[in-house]
Tab-separated table of C-alpha atoms in Angstrom:
chain	number	residue	atom	x	y	z
A	1	UNK	CA	34.683	-29.371	37.899
A	2	UNK	CA	34.330	-28.998	41.635
A	3	UNK	CA	36.242	-27.048	44.240
A	4	UNK	CA	38.337	-28.869	46.796
A	5	UNK	CA	35.896	-27.942	49.545
A	6	UNK	CA	36.273	-31.019	51.670
A	7	UNK	CA	39.741	-30.046	52.877
A	8	UNK	CA	38.972	-26.496	53.968
A	9	UNK	CA	36.294	-24.013	54.862
A	10	UNK	CA	34.711	-21.512	52.442
A	11	UNK	CA	36.810	-18.827	50.792
A	12	UNK	CA	35.017	-16.105	52.775
A	13	UNK	CA	36.246	-17.727	55.992
A	14	UNK	CA	39.796	-17.902	54.714
A	15	UNK	CA	39.755	-14.290	53.534
A	16	UNK	CA	38.357	-12.979	56.802
A	17	UNK	CA	41.002	-14.774	58.860
A	18	UNK	CA	43.993	-14.297	56.589
A	19	UNK	CA	46.917	-12.454	58.121
A	20	UNK	CA	48.893	-10.003	56.014
A	21	UNK	CA	52.398	-11.169	55.254
A	22	UNK	CA	55.339	-9.295	53.890
A	23	UNK	CA	56.225	-9.674	50.252
A	24	UNK	CA	53.942	-10.852	47.501
A	25	UNK	CA	51.417	-12.026	50.064
A	26	UNK	CA	50.392	-8.604	51.380
A	27	UNK	CA	46.602	-8.755	51.393
A	28	UNK	CA	44.065	-5.974	51.208
A	29	UNK	CA	41.377	-8.521	52.075
A	30	UNK	CA	43.209	-9.106	55.343
A	31	UNK	CA	43.009	-5.426	56.190
A	32	UNK	CA	46.355	-4.300	54.778
A	33	UNK	CA	46.869	-1.745	52.028
A	34	UNK	CA	50.540	-2.397	51.322
A	35	UNK	CA	51.398	-2.755	47.647
A	36	UNK	CA	53.433	-5.961	47.074
A	37	UNK	CA	55.632	-3.789	44.872
A	38	UNK	CA	57.075	-2.324	48.068
A	39	UNK	CA	58.983	-5.576	48.355
A	40	UNK	CA	62.225	-4.776	46.445
A	41	UNK	CA	62.192	-8.194	44.754
A	42	UNK	CA	58.629	-7.724	43.527
A	43	UNK	CA	59.484	-4.236	42.332
A	44	UNK	CA	62.453	-5.619	40.430
A	45	UNK	CA	60.242	-8.372	38.976
A	46	UNK	CA	57.815	-5.782	37.614
A	47	UNK	CA	60.670	-3.933	35.959
A	48	UNK	CA	61.397	-7.057	33.913
A	49	UNK	CA	57.892	-7.072	32.451
A	50	UNK	CA	58.342	-4.322	29.892
A	51	UNK	CA	57.304	-6.362	26.867
A	52	UNK	CA	56.352	-9.960	26.211
A	53	UNK	CA	55.218	-11.737	29.385
A	54	UNK	CA	57.033	-14.965	28.509
A	55	UNK	CA	60.242	-12.975	28.125
A	56	UNK	CA	59.613	-11.385	31.525
A	57	UNK	CA	59.341	-14.766	33.251
A	58	UNK	CA	62.476	-16.010	31.494
A	59	UNK	CA	64.381	-12.940	32.671
A	60	UNK	CA	63.102	-13.415	36.229
A	61	UNK	CA	64.770	-16.825	36.333
A	62	UNK	CA	67.873	-15.599	34.528
A	63	UNK	CA	68.434	-12.852	37.109
A	64	UNK	CA	67.205	-14.845	40.098
A	65	UNK	CA	64.245	-12.513	40.730
A	66	UNK	CA	61.754	-15.102	41.976
A	67	UNK	CA	60.078	-13.747	45.136
A	68	UNK	CA	57.333	-16.390	44.964
A	69	UNK	CA	59.851	-19.244	45.266
A	70	UNK	CA	59.625	-20.757	48.762
A	71	UNK	CA	62.578	-23.065	48.184
A	72	UNK	CA	60.373	-25.984	49.260
A	73	UNK	CA	56.867	-27.360	48.619
A	74	UNK	CA	53.892	-25.173	49.475
A	75	UNK	CA	52.959	-26.095	53.090
A	76	UNK	CA	49.318	-26.830	52.247
A	77	UNK	CA	50.429	-29.346	49.612
A	78	UNK	CA	52.577	-31.183	52.129
A	79	UNK	CA	49.593	-31.238	54.495
A	80	UNK	CA	47.173	-32.507	51.852
A	81	UNK	CA	49.583	-35.190	50.666
A	82	UNK	CA	49.915	-36.462	54.250
A	83	UNK	CA	46.148	-36.352	54.731
A	84	UNK	CA	45.499	-38.489	51.663
A	85	UNK	CA	42.598	-36.268	50.555
A	86	UNK	CA	43.925	-35.332	47.121
A	87	UNK	CA	42.666	-37.216	44.058
A	88	UNK	CA	44.849	-39.857	42.477
A	89	UNK	CA	45.438	-40.139	38.737
A	90	UNK	CA	46.937	-37.242	36.777
A	91	UNK	CA	47.824	-33.836	38.235
A	92	UNK	CA	48.968	-30.585	36.643
A	93	UNK	CA	50.913	-27.711	38.203
A	94	UNK	CA	50.943	-24.725	35.801
A	95	UNK	CA	53.667	-22.158	36.355
A	96	UNK	CA	55.556	-24.793	38.341
A	97	UNK	CA	58.884	-22.950	38.575
A	98	UNK	CA	61.447	-25.109	40.371
A	99	UNK	CA	58.860	-27.849	40.716
A	100	UNK	CA	58.839	-28.420	44.466
A	101	UNK	CA	55.065	-28.954	44.487
A	102	UNK	CA	55.285	-31.268	41.488
A	103	UNK	CA	57.713	-33.526	43.314
A	104	UNK	CA	55.716	-33.385	46.554
A	105	UNK	CA	52.538	-34.477	44.759
A	106	UNK	CA	54.115	-37.242	42.686
A	107	UNK	CA	53.670	-40.846	43.795
A	108	UNK	CA	52.833	-44.248	42.283
A	109	UNK	CA	49.113	-43.363	42.397
A	110	UNK	CA	49.535	-39.841	41.002
A	111	UNK	CA	51.517	-38.772	37.924
A	112	UNK	CA	52.261	-35.040	37.913
A	113	UNK	CA	53.071	-32.683	35.048
A	114	UNK	CA	54.899	-29.463	35.862
A	115	UNK	CA	54.387	-26.769	33.226
A	116	UNK	CA	56.226	-23.482	32.851
A	117	UNK	CA	56.666	-21.001	30.039
A	118	UNK	CA	60.287	-20.441	31.117
A	119	UNK	CA	62.811	-22.812	29.567
A	120	UNK	CA	65.302	-21.928	32.281
A	121	UNK	CA	62.865	-22.731	35.084
A	122	UNK	CA	62.159	-26.141	33.571
A	123	UNK	CA	65.875	-26.774	33.136
A	124	UNK	CA	66.498	-25.968	36.803
A	125	UNK	CA	63.575	-28.146	37.892
A	126	UNK	CA	64.895	-31.110	35.929
A	127	UNK	CA	68.435	-30.654	37.218
A	128	UNK	CA	67.620	-30.912	40.910
A	129	UNK	CA	64.854	-33.521	40.685
A	130	UNK	CA	66.013	-36.033	38.073
A	131	UNK	CA	67.612	-38.435	40.540
A	132	UNK	CA	64.877	-38.413	43.191
A	133	UNK	CA	63.249	-41.728	44.175
A	134	UNK	CA	59.877	-40.711	42.723
A	135	UNK	CA	61.284	-39.307	39.456
A	136	UNK	CA	59.274	-41.831	37.417
A	137	UNK	CA	56.039	-40.198	38.591
A	138	UNK	CA	56.540	-36.648	37.336
A	139	UNK	CA	57.719	-34.726	34.303
A	140	UNK	CA	58.529	-31.097	33.494
A	141	UNK	CA	57.554	-29.398	30.237
A	142	UNK	CA	58.390	-25.954	28.865
A	143	UNK	CA	54.994	-25.074	27.393
A	144	UNK	CA	52.484	-22.227	27.167
A	145	UNK	CA	49.589	-23.129	29.474
A	146	UNK	CA	47.058	-21.589	27.090
A	147	UNK	CA	48.285	-23.374	23.955
A	148	UNK	CA	49.395	-26.728	25.330
A	149	UNK	CA	47.262	-29.726	24.365
A	150	UNK	CA	47.953	-32.820	26.513
A	151	UNK	CA	46.988	-36.344	25.499
A	152	UNK	CA	44.694	-36.681	28.545
A	153	UNK	CA	42.776	-34.460	30.941
A	154	UNK	CA	43.700	-34.138	34.611
A	155	UNK	CA	42.142	-35.264	37.865
A	156	UNK	CA	43.756	-32.388	39.773
A	157	UNK	CA	45.106	-28.952	38.882
A	158	UNK	CA	47.075	-27.040	41.518
A	159	UNK	CA	47.464	-23.304	40.885
A	160	UNK	CA	49.921	-21.670	43.285
A	161	UNK	CA	49.714	-17.921	42.533
A	162	UNK	CA	49.594	-18.653	38.787
A	163	UNK	CA	46.205	-16.968	38.301
A	164	UNK	CA	47.215	-13.760	40.073
A	165	UNK	CA	50.489	-13.600	38.138
A	166	UNK	CA	48.606	-13.396	34.834
A	167	UNK	CA	47.510	-10.124	33.296
A	168	UNK	CA	43.796	-9.675	34.145
A	169	UNK	CA	42.970	-9.723	30.426
A	170	UNK	CA	43.831	-13.445	30.472
A	171	UNK	CA	41.459	-14.471	33.265
A	172	UNK	CA	38.655	-15.648	30.995
A	173	UNK	CA	41.199	-17.621	28.980
A	174	UNK	CA	42.544	-19.081	32.251
A	175	UNK	CA	39.060	-20.308	33.184
A	176	UNK	CA	38.445	-21.748	29.723
A	177	UNK	CA	41.818	-23.502	29.727
A	178	UNK	CA	41.306	-24.978	33.190
A	179	UNK	CA	37.901	-26.213	32.075
A	180	UNK	CA	39.482	-27.813	29.000
A	181	UNK	CA	42.309	-29.502	30.896
A	182	UNK	CA	40.372	-30.706	33.932
A	183	UNK	CA	38.143	-33.775	33.927
A	184	UNK	CA	34.438	-33.068	34.547
A	185	UNK	CA	34.764	-34.534	38.063
A	186	UNK	CA	38.287	-33.208	38.592
A	187	UNK	CA	39.402	-30.885	41.361
A	188	UNK	CA	40.917	-27.417	41.109
A	189	UNK	CA	42.980	-26.192	44.041
A	190	UNK	CA	44.119	-22.560	43.911
A	191	UNK	CA	46.126	-20.314	46.223
A	192	UNK	CA	45.575	-16.718	45.147
A	193	UNK	CA	46.759	-13.584	46.927
A	194	UNK	CA	43.863	-11.312	47.836
A	195	UNK	CA	45.322	-7.915	47.048
A	196	UNK	CA	43.770	-4.711	45.730
A	197	UNK	CA	44.391	-0.965	45.441
A	198	UNK	CA	47.790	-1.463	43.856
A	199	UNK	CA	49.200	-0.292	40.563
A	200	UNK	CA	50.201	-2.852	37.967
A	201	UNK	CA	51.654	-6.268	38.558
A	202	UNK	CA	52.511	-9.086	38.719
A	203	UNK	CA	50.933	-10.084	40.998
A	204	UNK	CA	47.717	-8.347	39.952
A	205	UNK	CA	44.733	-7.216	42.004
A	206	UNK	CA	42.428	-10.036	43.094
A	207	UNK	CA	39.244	-10.226	45.119
A	208	UNK	CA	37.211	-13.125	46.502
A	209	UNK	CA	34.519	-12.406	43.898
A	210	UNK	CA	37.016	-12.695	41.054
């Protein structure tokens, strides 16, 4: 497994030049100390996580409390697709939500699987994307990332704030699962909010070292 280093500079560079943004992206590494929970939507999201995590994510979609949802593909994915630097083959987007990144990545040379623990999220993703021209090159599955066993490994895994949405107790399991799902020469691309000095989550505290 190797990092997608050829399309960007080292993490330390990114962290030192990151600009704090409102909402879930408030970053202590960027010099800010604002708890993402100060965003009313994030605060409401945390209120939904009073028991089982899977139930919390299902409720977030049921009540429309999805502050991470950009309503479009992640800008860096659009850039990388245009640049042609992403690996072809099979790609996985865990915690895909509405699936915008799944659709953006999918093409004749790249089949993409969008995974989410929320049945409602997967239903919504299928509803809006089923008639798109590239619909033959992606699929959406309601599965638990940690328990799911695909028929093949992946050439690319794209994690958009999935890692930092997980309880920190699951981080070792996240690494083991990524290692299991990714081909030995595959590429892992992650976008993780660098936040610290906050209480609770999601999202949870993250540092460059972690």
